[in-house]
Amino acid sequence: MNTSTLDTTFAALADPTRRAILTRLTRGDASVGELSAPFAMSQPAVSKHLRVLERAGLVSRGRDAQRRPCRLEARPLREALDWLADFRQYWEESYQRLDELLARLEEQEDS
């Protein structure tokens, strides 16, 4: 896994507006105008967020006549999820050890 790709992905995901844009794109392609509608910001401001998402490989833009729809590109999210999976395993093992310790303590109390 390329760490610079991972860094770029997490940097793009750090902003709540960009996360909201990605969430909207899970429902299908959308124009900049459609993506900017729920936000109290201009279309150029939303375009700046889209450029960050494009650089991270999370969004691509197509061409449909005059329209340039944005599309979600989920591969970088999969790579981030794979990286995070190691930490999930760590926490599951930690909770399992904690559960075992609590069970032993309860047994000692009952004795």
PDB file of N, CA and C in Angstrom:
ATOM      1  N   MET A   1       0.843  -1.179   0.000  1.00  0.00           N
ATOM      2  CA  MET A   1       0.000   0.000   0.000  1.00  0.00           C
ATOM      3  C   MET A   1       0.888   1.241   0.000  1.00  0.00           C
ATOM      4  N   ASN A   2       0.623   2.133  -0.879  1.00  0.00           N
ATOM      5  CA  ASN A   2       1.395   3.357  -1.027  1.00  0.00           C
ATOM      6  C   ASN A   2       1.003   4.338   0.076  1.00  0.00           C
ATOM      7  N   THR A   3       1.983   4.716   0.917  1.00  0.00           N
ATOM      8  CA  THR A   3       1.646   5.599   2.046  1.00  0.00           C
ATOM      9  C   THR A   3       1.268   7.000   1.591  1.00  0.00           C
ATOM     10  N   SER A   4       1.819   7.480   0.473  1.00  0.00           N
ATOM     11  CA  SER A   4       1.423   8.821   0.028  1.00  0.00           C
ATOM     12  C   SER A   4      -0.028   8.823  -0.438  1.00  0.00           C
ATOM     13  N   THR A   5      -0.479   7.728  -1.051  1.00  0.00           N
ATOM     14  CA  THR A   5      -1.890   7.611  -1.433  1.00  0.00           C
ATOM     15  C   THR A   5      -2.767   7.594  -0.195  1.00  0.00           C
ATOM     16  N   LEU A   6      -2.339   6.859   0.805  1.00  0.00           N
ATOM     17  CA  LEU A   6      -3.085   6.793   2.062  1.00  0.00           C
ATOM     18  C   LEU A   6      -3.127   8.160   2.732  1.00  0.00           C
ATOM     19  N   ASP A   7      -2.009   8.859   2.742  1.00  0.00           N
ATOM     20  CA  ASP A   7      -1.961  10.209   3.325  1.00  0.00           C
ATOM     21  C   ASP A   7      -2.927  11.147   2.605  1.00  0.00           C
ATOM     22  N   THR A   8      -2.921  11.094   1.279  1.00  0.00           N
ATOM     23  CA  THR A   8      -3.791  11.959   0.479  1.00  0.00           C
ATOM     24  C   THR A   8      -5.256  11.623   0.728  1.00  0.00           C
ATOM     25  N   THR A   9      -5.560  10.334   0.844  1.00  0.00           N
ATOM     26  CA  THR A   9      -6.940   9.905   1.106  1.00  0.00           C
ATOM     27  C   THR A   9      -7.422  10.436   2.449  1.00  0.00           C
ATOM     28  N   PHE A  10      -6.620  10.234   3.496  1.00  0.00           N
ATOM     29  CA  PHE A  10      -7.046  10.695   4.819  1.00  0.00           C
ATOM     30  C   PHE A  10      -7.105  12.213   4.892  1.00  0.00           C
ATOM     31  N   ALA A  11      -6.216  12.901   4.205  1.00  0.00           N
ATOM     32  CA  ALA A  11      -6.269  14.370   4.185  1.00  0.00           C
ATOM     33  C   ALA A  11      -7.562  14.841   3.518  1.00  0.00           C
ATOM     34  N   ALA A  12      -7.944  14.182   2.436  1.00  0.00           N
ATOM     35  CA  ALA A  12      -9.194  14.550   1.756  1.00  0.00           C
ATOM     36  C   ALA A  12     -10.402  14.258   2.640  1.00  0.00           C
ATOM     37  N   LEU A  13     -10.349  13.165   3.377  1.00  0.00           N
ATOM     38  CA  LEU A  13     -11.470  12.778   4.244  1.00  0.00           C
ATOM     39  C   LEU A  13     -11.552  13.611   5.525  1.00  0.00           C
ATOM     40  N   ALA A  14     -10.527  14.398   5.795  1.00  0.00           N
ATOM     41  CA  ALA A  14     -10.495  15.172   7.038  1.00  0.00           C
ATOM     42  C   ALA A  14     -11.529  16.288   7.077  1.00  0.00           C
ATOM     43  N   ASP A  15     -12.035  16.675   5.928  1.00  0.00           N
ATOM     44  CA  ASP A  15     -12.978  17.795   5.869  1.00  0.00           C
ATOM     45  C   ASP A  15     -14.418  17.279   5.794  1.00  0.00           C
ATOM     46  N   PRO A  16     -15.315  17.790   6.656  1.00  0.00           N
ATOM     47  CA  PRO A  16     -16.703  17.299   6.658  1.00  0.00           C
ATOM     48  C   PRO A  16     -17.454  17.586   5.359  1.00  0.00           C
ATOM     49  N   THR A  17     -17.131  18.673   4.681  1.00  0.00           N
ATOM     50  CA  THR A  17     -17.792  18.971   3.402  1.00  0.00           C
ATOM     51  C   THR A  17     -17.424  17.919   2.370  1.00  0.00           C
ATOM     52  N   ARG A  18     -16.145  17.556   2.330  1.00  0.00           N
ATOM     53  CA  ARG A  18     -15.725  16.538   1.368  1.00  0.00           C
ATOM     54  C   ARG A  18     -16.330  15.183   1.689  1.00  0.00           C
ATOM     55  N   ARG A  19     -16.452  14.864   2.967  1.00  0.00           N
ATOM     56  CA  ARG A  19     -17.109  13.593   3.332  1.00  0.00           C
ATOM     57  C   ARG A  19     -18.574  13.611   2.912  1.00  0.00           C
ATOM     58  N   ALA A  20     -19.231  14.751   3.080  1.00  0.00           N
ATOM     59  CA  ALA A  20     -20.639  14.862   2.670  1.00  0.00           C
ATOM     60  C   ALA A  20     -20.776  14.722   1.157  1.00  0.00           C
ATOM     61  N   ILE A  21     -19.839  15.284   0.411  1.00  0.00           N
ATOM     62  CA  ILE A  21     -19.866  15.150  -1.047  1.00  0.00           C
ATOM     63  C   ILE A  21     -19.730  13.680  -1.433  1.00  0.00           C
ATOM     64  N   LEU A  22     -18.797  12.985  -0.804  1.00  0.00           N
ATOM     65  CA  LEU A  22     -18.625  11.562  -1.105  1.00  0.00           C
ATOM     66  C   LEU A  22     -19.879  10.763  -0.757  1.00  0.00           C
ATOM     67  N   THR A  23     -20.490  11.102   0.364  1.00  0.00           N
ATOM     68  CA  THR A  23     -21.729  10.424   0.755  1.00  0.00           C
ATOM     69  C   THR A  23     -22.802  10.640  -0.294  1.00  0.00           C
ATOM     70  N   ARG A  24     -22.931  11.859  -0.780  1.00  0.00           N
ATOM     71  CA  ARG A  24     -23.913  12.145  -1.836  1.00  0.00           C
ATOM     72  C   ARG A  24     -23.613  11.344  -3.094  1.00  0.00           C
ATOM     73  N   LEU A  25     -22.345  11.209  -3.442  1.00  0.00           N
ATOM     74  CA  LEU A  25     -21.975  10.491  -4.665  1.00  0.00           C
ATOM     75  C   LEU A  25     -22.205   8.979  -4.564  1.00  0.00           C
ATOM     76  N   THR A  26     -22.415   8.460  -3.355  1.00  0.00           N
ATOM     77  CA  THR A  26     -22.765   7.038  -3.248  1.00  0.00           C
ATOM     78  C   THR A  26     -24.130   6.761  -3.863  1.00  0.00           C
ATOM     79  N   ARG A  27     -24.955   7.796  -4.015  1.00  0.00           N
ATOM     80  CA  ARG A  27     -26.290   7.639  -4.620  1.00  0.00           C
ATOM     81  C   ARG A  27     -26.250   7.785  -6.137  1.00  0.00           C
ATOM     82  N   GLY A  28     -25.083   8.152  -6.676  1.00  0.00           N
ATOM     83  CA  GLY A  28     -24.955   8.289  -8.120  1.00  0.00           C
ATOM     84  C   GLY A  28     -24.230   9.557  -8.513  1.00  0.00           C
ATOM     85  N   ASP A  29     -23.921   9.656  -9.792  1.00  0.00           N
ATOM     86  CA  ASP A  29     -23.198  10.812 -10.322  1.00  0.00           C
ATOM     87  C   ASP A  29     -23.991  12.095 -10.082  1.00  0.00           C
ATOM     88  N   ALA A  30     -23.259  13.206  -9.977  1.00  0.00           N
ATOM     89  CA  ALA A  30     -23.910  14.505  -9.742  1.00  0.00           C
ATOM     90  C   ALA A  30     -23.050  15.612 -10.317  1.00  0.00           C
ATOM     91  N   SER A  31     -23.692  16.687 -10.719  1.00  0.00           N
ATOM     92  CA  SER A  31     -22.981  17.872 -11.211  1.00  0.00           C
ATOM     93  C   SER A  31     -22.514  18.703 -10.017  1.00  0.00           C
ATOM     94  N   VAL A  32     -21.634  19.659 -10.288  1.00  0.00           N
ATOM     95  CA  VAL A  32     -21.169  20.562  -9.235  1.00  0.00           C
ATOM     96  C   VAL A  32     -22.351  21.320  -8.643  1.00  0.00           C
ATOM     97  N   GLY A  33     -23.282  21.733  -9.491  1.00  0.00           N
ATOM     98  CA  GLY A  33     -24.466  22.438  -9.010  1.00  0.00           C
ATOM     99  C   GLY A  33     -25.291  21.580  -8.066  1.00  0.00           C
ATOM    100  N   GLU A  34     -25.469  20.320  -8.423  1.00  0.00           N
ATOM    101  CA  GLU A  34     -26.222  19.404  -7.557  1.00  0.00           C
ATOM    102  C   GLU A  34     -25.479  19.163  -6.248  1.00  0.00           C
ATOM    103  N   LEU A  35     -24.162  19.066  -6.327  1.00  0.00           N
ATOM    104  CA  LEU A  35     -23.377  18.821  -5.115  1.00  0.00           C
ATOM    105  C   LEU A  35     -23.330  20.040  -4.206  1.00  0.00           C
ATOM    106  N   SER A  36     -23.400  21.231  -4.790  1.00  0.00           N
ATOM    107  CA  SER A  36     -23.303  22.441  -3.968  1.00  0.00           C
ATOM    108  C   SER A  36     -24.635  22.833  -3.330  1.00  0.00           C
ATOM    109  N   ALA A  37     -25.737  22.274  -3.818  1.00  0.00           N
ATOM    110  CA  ALA A  37     -27.069  22.670  -3.331  1.00  0.00           C
ATOM    111  C   ALA A  37     -27.236  22.602  -1.811  1.00  0.00           C
ATOM    112  N   PRO A  38     -26.810  21.538  -1.133  1.00  0.00           N
ATOM    113  CA  PRO A  38     -27.065  21.479   0.315  1.00  0.00           C
ATOM    114  C   PRO A  38     -26.117  22.320   1.173  1.00  0.00           C
ATOM    115  N   PHE A  39     -25.125  22.948   0.557  1.00  0.00           N
ATOM    116  CA  PHE A  39     -24.128  23.683   1.327  1.00  0.00           C
ATOM    117  C   PHE A  39     -24.335  25.187   1.211  1.00  0.00           C
ATOM    118  N   ALA A  40     -23.964  25.885   2.263  1.00  0.00           N
ATOM    119  CA  ALA A  40     -24.031  27.344   2.256  1.00  0.00           C
ATOM    120  C   ALA A  40     -22.698  27.878   1.744  1.00  0.00           C
ATOM    121  N   MET A  41     -22.361  27.479   0.515  1.00  0.00           N
ATOM    122  CA  MET A  41     -21.128  27.947  -0.112  1.00  0.00           C
ATOM    123  C   MET A  41     -21.327  28.009  -1.614  1.00  0.00           C
ATOM    124  N   SER A  42     -20.466  28.729  -2.262  1.00  0.00           N
ATOM    125  CA  SER A  42     -20.576  28.909  -3.709  1.00  0.00           C
ATOM    126  C   SER A  42     -20.137  27.658  -4.461  1.00  0.00           C
ATOM    127  N   GLN A  43     -20.537  27.598  -5.734  1.00  0.00           N
ATOM    128  CA  GLN A  43     -20.090  26.491  -6.572  1.00  0.00           C
ATOM    129  C   GLN A  43     -18.568  26.476  -6.717  1.00  0.00           C
ATOM    130  N   PRO A  44     -17.904  27.641  -6.852  1.00  0.00           N
ATOM    131  CA  PRO A  44     -16.447  27.599  -6.909  1.00  0.00           C
ATOM    132  C   PRO A  44     -15.810  26.998  -5.648  1.00  0.00           C
ATOM    133  N   ALA A  45     -16.405  27.257  -4.491  1.00  0.00           N
ATOM    134  CA  ALA A  45     -15.882  26.673  -3.252  1.00  0.00           C
ATOM    135  C   ALA A  45     -16.049  25.162  -3.267  1.00  0.00           C
ATOM    136  N   VAL A  46     -17.197  24.688  -3.736  1.00  0.00           N
ATOM    137  CA  VAL A  46     -17.418  23.246  -3.847  1.00  0.00           C
ATOM    138  C   VAL A  46     -16.446  22.655  -4.874  1.00  0.00           C
ATOM    139  N   SER A  47     -16.192  23.387  -5.952  1.00  0.00           N
ATOM    140  CA  SER A  47     -15.226  22.927  -6.962  1.00  0.00           C
ATOM    141  C   SER A  47     -13.835  22.735  -6.364  1.00  0.00           C
ATOM    142  N   LYS A  48     -13.450  23.609  -5.439  1.00  0.00           N
ATOM    143  CA  LYS A  48     -12.152  23.448  -4.771  1.00  0.00           C
ATOM    144  C   LYS A  48     -12.112  22.151  -3.972  1.00  0.00           C
ATOM    145  N   HIS A  49     -13.204  21.852  -3.276  1.00  0.00           N
ATOM    146  CA  HIS A  49     -13.281  20.587  -2.537  1.00  0.00           C
ATOM    147  C   HIS A  49     -13.206  19.407  -3.507  1.00  0.00           C
ATOM    148  N   LEU A  50     -13.869  19.541  -4.635  1.00  0.00           N
ATOM    149  CA  LEU A  50     -13.836  18.458  -5.627  1.00  0.00           C
ATOM    150  C   LEU A  50     -12.431  18.245  -6.174  1.00  0.00           C
ATOM    151  N   ARG A  51     -11.667  19.311  -6.347  1.00  0.00           N
ATOM    152  CA  ARG A  51     -10.286  19.157  -6.826  1.00  0.00           C
ATOM    153  C   ARG A  51      -9.438  18.382  -5.817  1.00  0.00           C
ATOM    154  N   VAL A  52      -9.662  18.638  -4.528  1.00  0.00           N
ATOM    155  CA  VAL A  52      -8.945  17.877  -3.493  1.00  0.00           C
ATOM    156  C   VAL A  52      -9.327  16.397  -3.589  1.00  0.00           C
ATOM    157  N   LEU A  53     -10.617  16.138  -3.745  1.00  0.00           N
ATOM    158  CA  LEU A  53     -11.085  14.754  -3.864  1.00  0.00           C
ATOM    159  C   LEU A  53     -10.551  14.092  -5.131  1.00  0.00           C
ATOM    160  N   GLU A  54     -10.462  14.852  -6.212  1.00  0.00           N
ATOM    161  CA  GLU A  54      -9.905  14.319  -7.459  1.00  0.00           C
ATOM    162  C   GLU A  54      -8.426  13.975  -7.293  1.00  0.00           C
ATOM    163  N   ARG A  55      -7.655  14.860  -6.662  1.00  0.00           N
ATOM    164  CA  ARG A  55      -6.227  14.588  -6.442  1.00  0.00           C
ATOM    165  C   ARG A  55      -6.030  13.335  -5.597  1.00  0.00           C
ATOM    166  N   ALA A  56      -6.967  13.085  -4.689  1.00  0.00           N
ATOM    167  CA  ALA A  56      -6.883  11.884  -3.846  1.00  0.00           C
ATOM    168  C   ALA A  56      -7.397  10.647  -4.579  1.00  0.00           C
ATOM    169  N   GLY A  57      -7.919  10.822  -5.774  1.00  0.00           N
ATOM    170  CA  GLY A  57      -8.435   9.689  -6.537  1.00  0.00           C
ATOM    171  C   GLY A  57      -9.804   9.227  -6.089  1.00  0.00           C
ATOM    172  N   LEU A  58     -10.476  10.044  -5.277  1.00  0.00           N
ATOM    173  CA  LEU A  58     -11.782   9.663  -4.736  1.00  0.00           C
ATOM    174  C   LEU A  58     -12.942  10.066  -5.635  1.00  0.00           C
ATOM    175  N   VAL A  59     -12.693  10.989  -6.553  1.00  0.00           N
ATOM    176  CA  VAL A  59     -13.733  11.487  -7.452  1.00  0.00           C
ATOM    177  C   VAL A  59     -13.128  11.615  -8.848  1.00  0.00           C
ATOM    178  N   SER A  60     -13.932  11.295  -9.837  1.00  0.00           N
ATOM    179  CA  SER A  60     -13.546  11.559 -11.228  1.00  0.00           C
ATOM    180  C   SER A  60     -14.675  12.346 -11.877  1.00  0.00           C
ATOM    181  N   ARG A  61     -14.328  13.045 -12.943  1.00  0.00           N
ATOM    182  CA  ARG A  61     -15.342  13.816 -13.667  1.00  0.00           C
ATOM    183  C   ARG A  61     -15.437  13.276 -15.075  1.00  0.00           C
ATOM    184  N   GLY A  62     -16.669  13.076 -15.513  1.00  0.00           N
ATOM    185  CA  GLY A  62     -16.918  12.599 -16.866  1.00  0.00           C
ATOM    186  C   GLY A  62     -17.379  13.733 -17.750  1.00  0.00           C
ATOM    187  N   ARG A  63     -17.848  13.379 -18.906  1.00  0.00           N
ATOM    188  CA  ARG A  63     -18.372  14.378 -19.827  1.00  0.00           C
ATOM    189  C   ARG A  63     -19.653  13.797 -20.402  1.00  0.00           C
ATOM    190  N   ASP A  64     -20.742  14.550 -20.244  1.00  0.00           N
ATOM    191  CA  ASP A  64     -22.053  14.153 -20.762  1.00  0.00           C
ATOM    192  C   ASP A  64     -22.638  15.397 -21.426  1.00  0.00           C
ATOM    193  N   ALA A  65     -22.331  15.566 -22.714  1.00  0.00           N
ATOM    194  CA  ALA A  65     -22.709  16.778 -23.465  1.00  0.00           C
ATOM    195  C   ALA A  65     -22.111  17.993 -22.757  1.00  0.00           C
ATOM    196  N   GLN A  66     -22.939  18.909 -22.284  1.00  0.00           N
ATOM    197  CA  GLN A  66     -22.466  20.115 -21.593  1.00  0.00           C
ATOM    198  C   GLN A  66     -22.186  19.850 -20.111  1.00  0.00           C
ATOM    199  N   ARG A  67     -22.693  18.771 -19.616  1.00  0.00           N
ATOM    200  CA  ARG A  67     -22.602  18.442 -18.193  1.00  0.00           C
ATOM    201  C   ARG A  67     -21.312  17.679 -17.904  1.00  0.00           C
ATOM    202  N   ARG A  68     -20.687  17.969 -16.756  1.00  0.00           N
ATOM    203  CA  ARG A  68     -19.486  17.236 -16.325  1.00  0.00           C
ATOM    204  C   ARG A  68     -19.789  16.566 -14.990  1.00  0.00           C
ATOM    205  N   PRO A  69     -20.470  15.433 -15.021  1.00  0.00           N
ATOM    206  CA  PRO A  69     -20.855  14.793 -13.757  1.00  0.00           C
ATOM    207  C   PRO A  69     -19.650  14.256 -12.982  1.00  0.00           C
ATOM    208  N   CYS A  70     -19.762  14.333 -11.670  1.00  0.00           N
ATOM    209  CA  CYS A  70     -18.741  13.794 -10.768  1.00  0.00           C
ATOM    210  C   CYS A  70     -19.162  12.392 -10.364  1.00  0.00           C
ATOM    211  N   ARG A  71     -18.175  11.539 -10.244  1.00  0.00           N
ATOM    212  CA  ARG A  71     -18.428  10.134  -9.917  1.00  0.00           C
ATOM    213  C   ARG A  71     -17.511   9.714  -8.767  1.00  0.00           C
ATOM    214  N   LEU A  72     -18.054   8.928  -7.865  1.00  0.00           N
ATOM    215  CA  LEU A  72     -17.272   8.382  -6.758  1.00  0.00           C
ATOM    216  C   LEU A  72     -16.321   7.322  -7.283  1.00  0.00           C
ATOM    217  N   GLU A  73     -15.084   7.390  -6.836  1.00  0.00           N
ATOM    218  CA  GLU A  73     -14.072   6.366  -7.124  1.00  0.00           C
ATOM    219  C   GLU A  73     -13.676   5.781  -5.773  1.00  0.00           C
ATOM    220  N   ALA A  74     -14.161   4.596  -5.481  1.00  0.00           N
ATOM    221  CA  ALA A  74     -14.068   4.053  -4.126  1.00  0.00           C
ATOM    222  C   ALA A  74     -12.766   3.308  -3.821  1.00  0.00           C
ATOM    223  N   ARG A  75     -11.931   3.065  -4.815  1.00  0.00           N
ATOM    224  CA  ARG A  75     -10.729   2.268  -4.564  1.00  0.00           C
ATOM    225  C   ARG A  75      -9.853   2.825  -3.437  1.00  0.00           C
ATOM    226  N   PRO A  76      -9.559   4.134  -3.394  1.00  0.00           N
ATOM    227  CA  PRO A  76      -8.753   4.645  -2.274  1.00  0.00           C
ATOM    228  C   PRO A  76      -9.422   4.416  -0.915  1.00  0.00           C
ATOM    229  N   LEU A  77     -10.750   4.415  -0.890  1.00  0.00           N
ATOM    230  CA  LEU A  77     -11.454   4.135   0.370  1.00  0.00           C
ATOM    231  C   LEU A  77     -11.227   2.693   0.798  1.00  0.00           C
ATOM    232  N   ARG A  78     -11.187   1.787  -0.164  1.00  0.00           N
ATOM    233  CA  ARG A  78     -10.930   0.375   0.124  1.00  0.00           C
ATOM    234  C   ARG A  78      -9.527   0.208   0.709  1.00  0.00           C
ATOM    235  N   GLU A  79      -8.560   0.922   0.128  1.00  0.00           N
ATOM    236  CA  GLU A  79      -7.191   0.850   0.632  1.00  0.00           C
ATOM    237  C   GLU A  79      -7.107   1.392   2.063  1.00  0.00           C
ATOM    238  N   ALA A  80      -7.826   2.479   2.341  1.00  0.00           N
ATOM    239  CA  ALA A  80      -7.851   3.028   3.702  1.00  0.00           C
ATOM    240  C   ALA A  80      -8.518   2.048   4.657  1.00  0.00           C
ATOM    241  N   LEU A  81      -9.589   1.426   4.206  1.00  0.00           N
ATOM    242  CA  LEU A  81     -10.284   0.439   5.036  1.00  0.00           C
ATOM    243  C   LEU A  81      -9.384  -0.754   5.329  1.00  0.00           C
ATOM    244  N   ASP A  82      -8.649  -1.209   4.330  1.00  0.00           N
ATOM    245  CA  ASP A  82      -7.717  -2.324   4.541  1.00  0.00           C
ATOM    246  C   ASP A  82      -6.662  -1.951   5.577  1.00  0.00           C
ATOM    247  N   TRP A  83      -6.167  -0.718   5.514  1.00  0.00           N
ATOM    248  CA  TRP A  83      -5.171  -0.271   6.481  1.00  0.00           C
ATOM    249  C   TRP A  83      -5.781  -0.224   7.882  1.00  0.00           C
ATOM    250  N   LEU A  84      -7.005   0.280   7.979  1.00  0.00           N
ATOM    251  CA  LEU A  84      -7.682   0.373   9.274  1.00  0.00           C
ATOM    252  C   LEU A  84      -8.048  -0.996   9.838  1.00  0.00           C
ATOM    253  N   ALA A  85      -8.190  -1.986   8.981  1.00  0.00           N
ATOM    254  CA  ALA A  85      -8.580  -3.332   9.432  1.00  0.00           C
ATOM    255  C   ALA A  85      -7.575  -3.891  10.429  1.00  0.00           C
ATOM    256  N   ASP A  86      -6.304  -3.574  10.259  1.00  0.00           N
ATOM    257  CA  ASP A  86      -5.296  -4.040  11.223  1.00  0.00           C
ATOM    258  C   ASP A  86      -5.594  -3.506  12.615  1.00  0.00           C
ATOM    259  N   PHE A  87      -6.040  -2.278  12.688  1.00  0.00           N
ATOM    260  CA  PHE A  87      -6.360  -1.691  13.983  1.00  0.00           C
ATOM    261  C   PHE A  87      -7.636  -2.290  14.556  1.00  0.00           C
ATOM    262  N   ARG A  88      -8.555  -2.653  13.715  1.00  0.00           N
ATOM    263  CA  ARG A  88      -9.776  -3.308  14.186  1.00  0.00           C
ATOM    264  C   ARG A  88      -9.419  -4.637  14.844  1.00  0.00           C
ATOM    265  N   GLN A  89      -8.539  -5.372  14.206  1.00  0.00           N
ATOM    266  CA  GLN A  89      -8.106  -6.644  14.782  1.00  0.00           C
ATOM    267  C   GLN A  89      -7.424  -6.413  16.126  1.00  0.00           C
ATOM    268  N   TYR A  90      -6.597  -5.385  16.202  1.00  0.00           N
ATOM    269  CA  TYR A  90      -5.928  -5.051  17.465  1.00  0.00           C
ATOM    270  C   TYR A  90      -6.955  -4.809  18.569  1.00  0.00           C
ATOM    271  N   TRP A  91      -7.974  -3.983  18.272  1.00  0.00           N
ATOM    272  CA  TRP A  91      -8.967  -3.663  19.296  1.00  0.00           C
ATOM    273  C   TRP A  91      -9.816  -4.874  19.653  1.00  0.00           C
ATOM    274  N   GLU A  92     -10.139  -5.702  18.673  1.00  0.00           N
ATOM    275  CA  GLU A  92     -10.908  -6.908  18.976  1.00  0.00           C
ATOM    276  C   GLU A  92     -10.120  -7.827  19.912  1.00  0.00           C
ATOM    277  N   GLU A  93      -8.826  -7.972  19.641  1.00  0.00           N
ATOM    278  CA  GLU A  93      -7.992  -8.794  20.516  1.00  0.00           C
ATOM    279  C   GLU A  93      -7.877  -8.173  21.908  1.00  0.00           C
ATOM    280  N   SER A  94      -7.768  -6.859  21.980  1.00  0.00           N
ATOM    281  CA  SER A  94      -7.693  -6.178  23.276  1.00  0.00           C
ATOM    282  C   SER A  94      -8.972  -6.377  24.067  1.00  0.00           C
ATOM    283  N   TYR A  95     -10.111  -6.238  23.403  1.00  0.00           N
ATOM    284  CA  TYR A  95     -11.392  -6.452  24.091  1.00  0.00           C
ATOM    285  C   TYR A  95     -11.557  -7.907  24.512  1.00  0.00           C
ATOM    286  N   GLN A  96     -11.064  -8.831  23.705  1.00  0.00           N
ATOM    287  CA  GLN A  96     -11.151 -10.242  24.061  1.00  0.00           C
ATOM    288  C   GLN A  96     -10.320 -10.512  25.324  1.00  0.00           C
ATOM    289  N   ARG A  97      -9.116  -9.938  25.393  1.00  0.00           N
ATOM    290  CA  ARG A  97      -8.288 -10.104  26.599  1.00  0.00           C
ATOM    291  C   ARG A  97      -8.974  -9.470  27.813  1.00  0.00           C
ATOM    292  N   LEU A  98      -9.609  -8.328  27.616  1.00  0.00           N
ATOM    293  CA  LEU A  98     -10.322  -7.676  28.707  1.00  0.00           C
ATOM    294  C   LEU A  98     -11.494  -8.536  29.169  1.00  0.00           C
ATOM    295  N   ASP A  99     -12.235  -9.103  28.230  1.00  0.00           N
ATOM    296  CA  ASP A  99     -13.349  -9.994  28.583  1.00  0.00           C
ATOM    297  C   ASP A  99     -12.855 -11.199  29.387  1.00  0.00           C
ATOM    298  N   GLU A 100     -11.715 -11.753  28.969  1.00  0.00           N
ATOM    299  CA  GLU A 100     -11.154 -12.903  29.697  1.00  0.00           C
ATOM    300  C   GLU A 100     -10.747 -12.509  31.109  1.00  0.00           C
ATOM    301  N   LEU A 101     -10.143 -11.339  31.255  1.00  0.00           N
ATOM    302  CA  LEU A 101      -9.745 -10.853  32.580  1.00  0.00           C
ATOM    303  C   LEU A 101     -10.969 -10.634  33.459  1.00  0.00           C
ATOM    304  N   LEU A 102     -12.006 -10.010  32.916  1.00  0.00           N
ATOM    305  CA  LEU A 102     -13.226  -9.780  33.698  1.00  0.00           C
ATOM    306  C   LEU A 102     -13.871 -11.099  34.101  1.00  0.00           C
ATOM    307  N   ALA A 103     -13.860 -12.076  33.220  1.00  0.00           N
ATOM    308  CA  ALA A 103     -14.428 -13.392  33.554  1.00  0.00           C
ATOM    309  C   ALA A 103     -13.641 -14.029  34.699  1.00  0.00           C
ATOM    310  N   ARG A 104     -12.321 -13.936  34.672  1.00  0.00           N
ATOM    311  CA  ARG A 104     -11.500 -14.498  35.762  1.00  0.00           C
ATOM    312  C   ARG A 104     -11.773 -13.765  37.076  1.00  0.00           C
ATOM    313  N   LEU A 105     -11.912 -12.443  37.008  1.00  0.00           N
ATOM    314  CA  LEU A 105     -12.201 -11.674  38.217  1.00  0.00           C
ATOM    315  C   LEU A 105     -13.567 -12.039  38.786  1.00  0.00           C
ATOM    316  N   GLU A 106     -14.546 -12.237  37.936  1.00  0.00           N
ATOM    317  CA  GLU A 106     -15.871 -12.652  38.390  1.00  0.00           C
ATOM    318  C   GLU A 106     -15.828 -14.038  39.013  1.00  0.00           C
ATOM    319  N   GLU A 107     -15.055 -14.928  38.440  1.00  0.00           N
ATOM    320  CA  GLU A 107     -14.899 -16.273  39.016  1.00  0.00           C
ATOM    321  C   GLU A 107     -14.287 -16.173  40.405  1.00  0.00           C
ATOM    322  N   GLN A 108     -13.281 -15.318  40.572  1.00  0.00           N
ATOM    323  CA  GLN A 108     -12.638 -15.150  41.877  1.00  0.00           C
ATOM    324  C   GLN A 108     -13.617 -14.579  42.893  1.00  0.00           C
ATOM    325  N   GLU A 109     -14.479 -13.669  42.454  1.00  0.00           N
ATOM    326  CA  GLU A 109     -15.473 -13.078  43.358  1.00  0.00           C
ATOM    327  C   GLU A 109     -16.490 -14.125  43.792  1.00  0.00           C
ATOM    328  N   ASP A 110     -16.867 -14.993  42.865  1.00  0.00           N
ATOM    329  CA  ASP A 110     -17.865 -16.023  43.160  1.00  0.00           C
ATOM    330  C   ASP A 110     -17.302 -17.125  44.034  1.00  0.00           C
ATOM    331  N   SER A 111     -15.987 -17.274  44.098  1.00  0.00           N
ATOM    332  CA  SER A 111     -15.367 -18.351  44.875  1.00  0.00           C
ATOM    333  C   SER A 111     -15.318 -18.022  46.335  1.00  0.00           C
TER     334      SER A 111
END
